[in-house]
Amino acid sequence: MQMMIGVGIELGQIAKGVQNTPPVVPTSPVSYVASDGWQATHPDPSAFDPTTSDPVIVNRQGFDANGTPTLVTDTLALTTRIRLPYPDQETLTANQIALSDFVYTGDTIEATTNASTVPYPKPIAMWLNHDRERATTATHTLRLAVAHAHARSGRPVAAVKFILSDGTTEVTQTVSAMSSISYAASGLTVPHFSADMDLSTLQQGALLTVDAVIYPWVGEAFTISVDADSYPSPNLTTLRLLNDRTGDYGTGYAYVDGTTGVDATGAVSADAPTAAATPFATIASAVTAIRAFNAATFGRSNDAGGGIVRLAEGVHGHSAFKTQGSAVDIPLVIEAADPLQRSTTVLTDAGSSKFNGIPPWLELRNITLRKTGSSVVFLDNGANSADGLLVTKDCVWDANATNYYGAWVYRVGRMVQIDCGIGAGGDPRQGNFFSTEAIMVTAIGCERCAGTITYQAAGCSDLPEFNLRDPLGSRPAMEGVFLGWNVFSNGATTNPIVSVSAPIGPRGIAFVGNIIESWGNTTNAAVRLNADSDTNPAQNVVVQHNTVTGERANMLYLDGMLNVTKTAHARFNLFHRFNVKSDVFASQPANSGNWPIRFKVGWSHNATLAGANNASDFNALSWLGEIAADGEITGFDPLWQDDRSHSGTDTGGGNYTPMPGSPLPKVPLGQAAYATDLLGNPIIAGQSFIGAVTTVG
């Protein structure tokens, strides 16, 4: 078990203050920590007893709630003697002991030589804002979801500093308390850090750079503009925000009504009711007029950005307006004239393909997007990189009972879907890929909407699958993938529901707060994370507060001829079955790349309902692993409210809230990674069950 002494406040916990000076500690029970950071040399292994052995007291660099560097003291247990590789797996090493967590290269241990070359794990994060937003008041809210291997005290990291800059003046705000936001489309809640940023000292009309510094409890500060991707990117990067706090940037409104509108007499106005009185018949004509209005009224030449096209209730066929709709600072917006009539304000593909039909940046709001043609291209801006941006907010995607076609939403670059849902005609799977083209999905608070080319997803319900893939064609590598507070449910796929089979570098992958439900004809693994013949390295894998039910989780196998590093931090997860394989399974004695997983380094308080596929106990031959981690249990009934996975009624859509009296482990004091679960329930230290949905036991 890892534990931080005296840092932070958590529900059900009394504040202790920040421990800046390490306490006097006894002499370390180990003399040497190996370069891999988890194997230690014990001076008297014949007398070693994990139940009575003194812990290893580690001093680490970290931060407090103000983002101030501080010394953090963690306690690591000695868990077991380490065996020899196959074929001598029944023989113990001479003096090597496994630690309960990693020692990093910057750590110090009294009277112990630290030879670790393991770097501190980096934070993993995603914005809950989209790029090129428009701030129309003097205060604008920024939101960042974060995960980290050394989460604790109900927070993944100690603090986040949000930064806005107009190139001359900079505004910052450091936040330590967490917020939560709920989404209507999914019904799910995402815990995150948020800041209401004051724009009053920043230049009106400037395109601001949005940045943040993440301060982990343990490790080094992570500055998005320095340590994440270059802008623009579908991965974590800086954002751009238009500072229109005074409204002087200017907005041209144009209304479109296919019944009463006339293109020849339609007019744009800065006053929405005035524009509503003289609607256009088509979107293309309205956008053309907005472009001219922006030039004549606001001096923004060749720029439809900031203009708003409002669609009257009814069905509107899509026609090309790419050139007319191009923008300089922020996207053109198309929205329902009456947001309450979203379901009957419809934009369709009109039954024919429209290649290069939309501008490079476009935002769609409060409308239904309906498929009417068969194999037709609907939304396409010809993007060949991440510079393209399509944002859909509060929209309904409706397949209209037509067949699936992967290029219905085609080359749009970054595709950000926020609080969107699926219509009665089914899921058009607009977030899926076609060939190697540039479409890269971020889904936030949506029903379904994420597909096979999702780079990030938070707070989404009824997701069918996720695949982390190598870079391909116009789609860049997925770096620092964040999947948090989603519900995955699939009853038909022959593939794993969540599948990762690509190198995972220092930026890592976060899988936190999710439910994965396997049911129906689905028989493959619910999770396959660098397993099953995968020979890719995997670093900084963070798996916390998840519930995986109905099928197995195959994680971080050693199935290759070379020794590759595969490590993870996993806490408070519920698995139906858990499998990890290594040298004994593959009969490859030189390989030990995933041994930290088998020895549960960085793992605690997980549970498996049915053990592994081949055994329910822990030993060198068991796919469940060598040892049980601190707080780990296996082989029990979790007492779900309504199990509809393979182990229940097998119909899907279950309720995986544990009932009172469940034998699930509790989240220990000081160790919860978050303060709330995906339904917004509080995680109360020492009382709440582990898993994605918490109740007090």
PDB file of N, CA, C and O in Angstrom, residues 258-303:
ATOM      1  N   GLY A 258     -36.939  27.580 -44.905  1.00  0.00           N
ATOM      2  CA  GLY A 258     -37.170  27.009 -46.222  1.00  0.00           C
ATOM      3  C   GLY A 258     -38.553  27.257 -46.771  1.00  0.00           C
ATOM      4  O   GLY A 258     -38.786  27.102 -47.976  1.00  0.00           O
ATOM      5  N   THR A 259     -39.491  27.665 -45.930  1.00  0.00           N
ATOM      6  CA  THR A 259     -40.869  27.912 -46.379  1.00  0.00           C
ATOM      7  C   THR A 259     -41.110  29.380 -46.715  1.00  0.00           C
ATOM      8  O   THR A 259     -41.645  29.712 -47.788  1.00  0.00           O
ATOM      9  N   THR A 260     -40.722  30.279 -45.838  1.00  0.00           N
ATOM     10  CA  THR A 260     -41.015  31.705 -46.041  1.00  0.00           C
ATOM     11  C   THR A 260     -39.807  32.511 -46.482  1.00  0.00           C
ATOM     12  O   THR A 260     -39.967  33.665 -46.897  1.00  0.00           O
ATOM     13  N   GLY A 261     -38.617  31.956 -46.394  1.00  0.00           N
ATOM     14  CA  GLY A 261     -37.414  32.712 -46.706  1.00  0.00           C
ATOM     15  C   GLY A 261     -37.211  32.907 -48.200  1.00  0.00           C
ATOM     16  O   GLY A 261     -37.598  32.064 -49.016  1.00  0.00           O
ATOM     17  N   VAL A 262     -36.550  34.032 -48.535  1.00  0.00           N
ATOM     18  CA  VAL A 262     -36.208  34.343 -49.923  1.00  0.00           C
ATOM     19  C   VAL A 262     -34.754  34.797 -49.944  1.00  0.00           C
ATOM     20  O   VAL A 262     -34.395  35.771 -49.265  1.00  0.00           O
ATOM     21  N   ASP A 263     -33.913  34.100 -50.704  1.00  0.00           N
ATOM     22  CA  ASP A 263     -32.494  34.441 -50.731  1.00  0.00           C
ATOM     23  C   ASP A 263     -32.249  35.867 -51.216  1.00  0.00           C
ATOM     24  O   ASP A 263     -31.362  36.569 -50.721  1.00  0.00           O
ATOM     25  N   ALA A 264     -33.036  36.308 -52.181  1.00  0.00           N
ATOM     26  CA  ALA A 264     -32.810  37.628 -52.773  1.00  0.00           C
ATOM     27  C   ALA A 264     -33.133  38.759 -51.806  1.00  0.00           C
ATOM     28  O   ALA A 264     -32.568  39.861 -51.917  1.00  0.00           O
ATOM     29  N   THR A 265     -34.017  38.523 -50.857  1.00  0.00           N
ATOM     30  CA  THR A 265     -34.420  39.587 -49.939  1.00  0.00           C
ATOM     31  C   THR A 265     -33.993  39.332 -48.497  1.00  0.00           C
ATOM     32  O   THR A 265     -34.242  40.174 -47.620  1.00  0.00           O
ATOM     33  N   GLY A 266     -33.360  38.184 -48.239  1.00  0.00           N
ATOM     34  CA  GLY A 266     -32.885  37.905 -46.887  1.00  0.00           C
ATOM     35  C   GLY A 266     -31.849  38.935 -46.458  1.00  0.00           C
ATOM     36  O   GLY A 266     -31.110  39.478 -47.279  1.00  0.00           O
ATOM     37  N   ALA A 267     -31.806  39.228 -45.166  1.00  0.00           N
ATOM     38  CA  ALA A 267     -30.889  40.254 -44.679  1.00  0.00           C
ATOM     39  C   ALA A 267     -30.237  39.813 -43.376  1.00  0.00           C
ATOM     40  O   ALA A 267     -30.850  39.123 -42.552  1.00  0.00           O
ATOM     41  N   VAL A 268     -28.988  40.255 -43.198  1.00  0.00           N
ATOM     42  CA  VAL A 268     -28.230  40.012 -41.968  1.00  0.00           C
ATOM     43  C   VAL A 268     -28.325  41.253 -41.103  1.00  0.00           C
ATOM     44  O   VAL A 268     -28.329  42.387 -41.602  1.00  0.00           O
ATOM     45  N   SER A 269     -28.387  41.056 -39.796  1.00  0.00           N
ATOM     46  CA  SER A 269     -28.433  42.183 -38.872  1.00  0.00           C
ATOM     47  C   SER A 269     -27.684  41.834 -37.601  1.00  0.00           C
ATOM     48  O   SER A 269     -27.593  40.660 -37.215  1.00  0.00           O
ATOM     49  N   ALA A 270     -27.162  42.859 -36.941  1.00  0.00           N
ATOM     50  CA  ALA A 270     -26.564  42.665 -35.625  1.00  0.00           C
ATOM     51  C   ALA A 270     -27.632  42.493 -34.560  1.00  0.00           C
ATOM     52  O   ALA A 270     -27.325  42.122 -33.424  1.00  0.00           O
ATOM     53  N   ASP A 271     -28.899  42.753 -34.924  1.00  0.00           N
ATOM     54  CA  ASP A 271     -30.031  42.563 -34.033  1.00  0.00           C
ATOM     55  C   ASP A 271     -30.802  41.328 -34.474  1.00  0.00           C
ATOM     56  O   ASP A 271     -31.353  41.288 -35.583  1.00  0.00           O
ATOM     57  N   ALA A 272     -30.845  40.308 -33.618  1.00  0.00           N
ATOM     58  CA  ALA A 272     -31.446  39.037 -34.010  1.00  0.00           C
ATOM     59  C   ALA A 272     -32.913  39.164 -34.411  1.00  0.00           C
ATOM     60  O   ALA A 272     -33.319  38.604 -35.437  1.00  0.00           O
ATOM     61  N   PRO A 273     -33.776  39.875 -33.676  1.00  0.00           N
ATOM     62  CA  PRO A 273     -35.178  39.982 -34.108  1.00  0.00           C
ATOM     63  C   PRO A 273     -35.330  40.651 -35.472  1.00  0.00           C
ATOM     64  O   PRO A 273     -36.224  40.280 -36.248  1.00  0.00           O
ATOM     65  N   THR A 274     -34.466  41.631 -35.774  1.00  0.00           N
ATOM     66  CA  THR A 274     -34.526  42.269 -37.087  1.00  0.00           C
ATOM     67  C   THR A 274     -34.184  41.274 -38.182  1.00  0.00           C
ATOM     68  O   THR A 274     -34.848  41.214 -39.228  1.00  0.00           O
ATOM     69  N   ALA A 275     -33.148  40.484 -37.963  1.00  0.00           N
ATOM     70  CA  ALA A 275     -32.766  39.476 -38.951  1.00  0.00           C
ATOM     71  C   ALA A 275     -33.859  38.429 -39.120  1.00  0.00           C
ATOM     72  O   ALA A 275     -34.090  37.929 -40.234  1.00  0.00           O
ATOM     73  N   ALA A 276     -34.564  38.093 -38.045  1.00  0.00           N
ATOM     74  CA  ALA A 276     -35.607  37.067 -38.108  1.00  0.00           C
ATOM     75  C   ALA A 276     -36.753  37.488 -39.019  1.00  0.00           C
ATOM     76  O   ALA A 276     -37.457  36.631 -39.572  1.00  0.00           O
ATOM     77  N   ALA A 277     -36.934  38.792 -39.193  1.00  0.00           N
ATOM     78  CA  ALA A 277     -38.049  39.271 -40.017  1.00  0.00           C
ATOM     79  C   ALA A 277     -37.790  39.105 -41.508  1.00  0.00           C
ATOM     80  O   ALA A 277     -38.744  39.147 -42.303  1.00  0.00           O
ATOM     81  N   THR A 278     -36.536  38.910 -41.904  1.00  0.00           N
ATOM     82  CA  THR A 278     -36.200  38.783 -43.339  1.00  0.00           C
ATOM     83  C   THR A 278     -35.304  37.563 -43.541  1.00  0.00           C
ATOM     84  O   THR A 278     -34.101  37.680 -43.777  1.00  0.00           O
ATOM     85  N   PRO A 279     -35.864  36.345 -43.439  1.00  0.00           N
ATOM     86  CA  PRO A 279     -35.043  35.134 -43.513  1.00  0.00           C
ATOM     87  C   PRO A 279     -34.598  34.812 -44.933  1.00  0.00           C
ATOM     88  O   PRO A 279     -35.201  35.268 -45.915  1.00  0.00           O
ATOM     89  N   PHE A 280     -33.553  34.019 -45.002  1.00  0.00           N
ATOM     90  CA  PHE A 280     -33.078  33.446 -46.260  1.00  0.00           C
ATOM     91  C   PHE A 280     -33.769  32.095 -46.474  1.00  0.00           C
ATOM     92  O   PHE A 280     -34.307  31.492 -45.543  1.00  0.00           O
ATOM     93  N   ALA A 281     -33.676  31.610 -47.709  1.00  0.00           N
ATOM     94  CA  ALA A 281     -34.232  30.294 -48.019  1.00  0.00           C
ATOM     95  C   ALA A 281     -33.208  29.194 -47.822  1.00  0.00           C
ATOM     96  O   ALA A 281     -33.572  28.045 -47.550  1.00  0.00           O
ATOM     97  N   THR A 282     -31.913  29.517 -47.956  1.00  0.00           N
ATOM     98  CA  THR A 282     -30.856  28.498 -47.893  1.00  0.00           C
ATOM     99  C   THR A 282     -29.730  28.937 -46.975  1.00  0.00           C
ATOM    100  O   THR A 282     -29.470  30.144 -46.806  1.00  0.00           O
ATOM    101  N   ILE A 283     -29.043  27.958 -46.416  1.00  0.00           N
ATOM    102  CA  ILE A 283     -27.905  28.228 -45.539  1.00  0.00           C
ATOM    103  C   ILE A 283     -26.771  28.890 -46.315  1.00  0.00           C
ATOM    104  O   ILE A 283     -26.146  29.847 -45.835  1.00  0.00           O
ATOM    105  N   ALA A 284     -26.504  28.420 -47.518  1.00  0.00           N
ATOM    106  CA  ALA A 284     -25.389  28.958 -48.298  1.00  0.00           C
ATOM    107  C   ALA A 284     -25.553  30.458 -48.537  1.00  0.00           C
ATOM    108  O   ALA A 284     -24.594  31.232 -48.419  1.00  0.00           O
ATOM    109  N   SER A 285     -26.753  30.892 -48.871  1.00  0.00           N
ATOM    110  CA  SER A 285     -26.985  32.323 -49.102  1.00  0.00           C
ATOM    111  C   SER A 285     -26.846  33.111 -47.804  1.00  0.00           C
ATOM    112  O   SER A 285     -26.302  34.227 -47.792  1.00  0.00           O
ATOM    113  N   ALA A 286     -27.312  32.559 -46.707  1.00  0.00           N
ATOM    114  CA  ALA A 286     -27.193  33.238 -45.422  1.00  0.00           C
ATOM    115  C   ALA A 286     -25.736  33.415 -45.025  1.00  0.00           C
ATOM    116  O   ALA A 286     -25.326  34.482 -44.545  1.00  0.00           O
ATOM    117  N   VAL A 287     -24.925  32.370 -45.239  1.00  0.00           N
ATOM    118  CA  VAL A 287     -23.509  32.447 -44.888  1.00  0.00           C
ATOM    119  C   VAL A 287     -22.791  33.458 -45.780  1.00  0.00           C
ATOM    120  O   VAL A 287     -21.951  34.241 -45.312  1.00  0.00           O
ATOM    121  N   THR A 288     -23.118  33.478 -47.052  1.00  0.00           N
ATOM    122  CA  THR A 288     -22.526  34.456 -47.970  1.00  0.00           C
ATOM    123  C   THR A 288     -22.817  35.879 -47.498  1.00  0.00           C
ATOM    124  O   THR A 288     -21.941  36.754 -47.511  1.00  0.00           O
ATOM    125  N   ALA A 289     -24.037  36.116 -47.069  1.00  0.00           N
ATOM    126  CA  ALA A 289     -24.420  37.446 -46.603  1.00  0.00           C
ATOM    127  C   ALA A 289     -23.730  37.803 -45.286  1.00  0.00           C
ATOM    128  O   ALA A 289     -23.361  38.964 -45.067  1.00  0.00           O
ATOM    129  N   ILE A 290     -23.537  36.838 -44.395  1.00  0.00           N
ATOM    130  CA  ILE A 290     -22.819  37.103 -43.140  1.00  0.00           C
ATOM    131  C   ILE A 290     -21.381  37.509 -43.434  1.00  0.00           C
ATOM    132  O   ILE A 290     -20.841  38.445 -42.810  1.00  0.00           O
ATOM    133  N   ARG A 291     -20.766  36.844 -44.357  1.00  0.00           N
ATOM    134  CA  ARG A 291     -19.382  37.173 -44.712  1.00  0.00           C
ATOM    135  C   ARG A 291     -19.286  38.634 -45.181  1.00  0.00           C
ATOM    136  O   ARG A 291     -18.390  39.382 -44.754  1.00  0.00           O
ATOM    137  N   ALA A 292     -20.220  39.048 -46.050  1.00  0.00           N
ATOM    138  CA  ALA A 292     -20.218  40.430 -46.532  1.00  0.00           C
ATOM    139  C   ALA A 292     -20.547  41.404 -45.397  1.00  0.00           C
ATOM    140  O   ALA A 292     -19.959  42.496 -45.307  1.00  0.00           O
ATOM    141  N   PHE A 293     -21.469  41.028 -44.529  1.00  0.00           N
ATOM    142  CA  PHE A 293     -21.859  41.877 -43.396  1.00  0.00           C
ATOM    143  C   PHE A 293     -20.678  42.091 -42.449  1.00  0.00           C
ATOM    144  O   PHE A 293     -20.449  43.215 -41.964  1.00  0.00           O
ATOM    145  N   ASN A 294     -19.924  41.035 -42.155  1.00  0.00           N
ATOM    146  CA  ASN A 294     -18.764  41.167 -41.270  1.00  0.00           C
ATOM    147  C   ASN A 294     -17.742  42.148 -41.836  1.00  0.00           C
ATOM    148  O   ASN A 294     -17.138  42.938 -41.097  1.00  0.00           O
ATOM    149  N   ALA A 295     -17.547  42.107 -43.142  1.00  0.00           N
ATOM    150  CA  ALA A 295     -16.581  43.020 -43.760  1.00  0.00           C
ATOM    151  C   ALA A 295     -17.077  44.457 -43.705  1.00  0.00           C
ATOM    152  O   ALA A 295     -16.324  45.382 -43.349  1.00  0.00           O
ATOM    153  N   ALA A 296     -18.338  44.658 -44.051  1.00  0.00           N
ATOM    154  CA  ALA A 296     -18.870  46.015 -44.124  1.00  0.00           C
ATOM    155  C   ALA A 296     -19.104  46.634 -42.750  1.00  0.00           C
ATOM    156  O   ALA A 296     -18.917  47.846 -42.562  1.00  0.00           O
ATOM    157  N   THR A 297     -19.506  45.825 -41.779  1.00  0.00           N
ATOM    158  CA  THR A 297     -19.911  46.362 -40.478  1.00  0.00           C
ATOM    159  C   THR A 297     -18.796  46.324 -39.441  1.00  0.00           C
ATOM    160  O   THR A 297     -18.636  47.267 -38.655  1.00  0.00           O
ATOM    161  N   PHE A 298     -18.013  45.248 -39.450  1.00  0.00           N
ATOM    162  CA  PHE A 298     -16.998  45.062 -38.421  1.00  0.00           C
ATOM    163  C   PHE A 298     -15.574  45.119 -38.960  1.00  0.00           C
ATOM    164  O   PHE A 298     -14.618  44.999 -38.177  1.00  0.00           O
ATOM    165  N   GLY A 299     -15.418  45.261 -40.267  1.00  0.00           N
ATOM    166  CA  GLY A 299     -14.086  45.352 -40.849  1.00  0.00           C
ATOM    167  C   GLY A 299     -13.337  44.039 -40.883  1.00  0.00           C
ATOM    168  O   GLY A 299     -12.112  44.029 -40.995  1.00  0.00           O
ATOM    169  N   ARG A 300     -14.081  42.939 -40.819  1.00  0.00           N
ATOM    170  CA  ARG A 300     -13.429  41.618 -40.843  1.00  0.00           C
ATOM    171  C   ARG A 300     -13.599  41.032 -42.243  1.00  0.00           C
ATOM    172  O   ARG A 300     -14.602  40.372 -42.546  1.00  0.00           O
ATOM    173  N   SER A 301     -12.626  41.251 -43.088  1.00  0.00           N
ATOM    174  CA  SER A 301     -12.716  40.813 -44.480  1.00  0.00           C
ATOM    175  C   SER A 301     -12.512  39.312 -44.604  1.00  0.00           C
ATOM    176  O   SER A 301     -11.717  38.710 -43.859  1.00  0.00           O
ATOM    177  N   ASN A 302     -13.226  38.721 -45.553  1.00  0.00           N
ATOM    178  CA  ASN A 302     -13.087  37.291 -45.851  1.00  0.00           C
ATOM    179  C   ASN A 302     -13.236  36.436 -44.592  1.00  0.00           C
ATOM    180  O   ASN A 302     -12.476  35.498 -44.372  1.00  0.00           O
ATOM    181  N   ASP A 303     -14.220  36.771 -43.778  1.00  0.00           N
ATOM    182  CA  ASP A 303     -14.354  36.123 -42.476  1.00  0.00           C
ATOM    183  C   ASP A 303     -15.828  36.018 -42.097  1.00  0.00           C
ATOM    184  O   ASP A 303     -16.478  37.028 -41.826  1.00  0.00           O
TER     185      ASP A 303
END
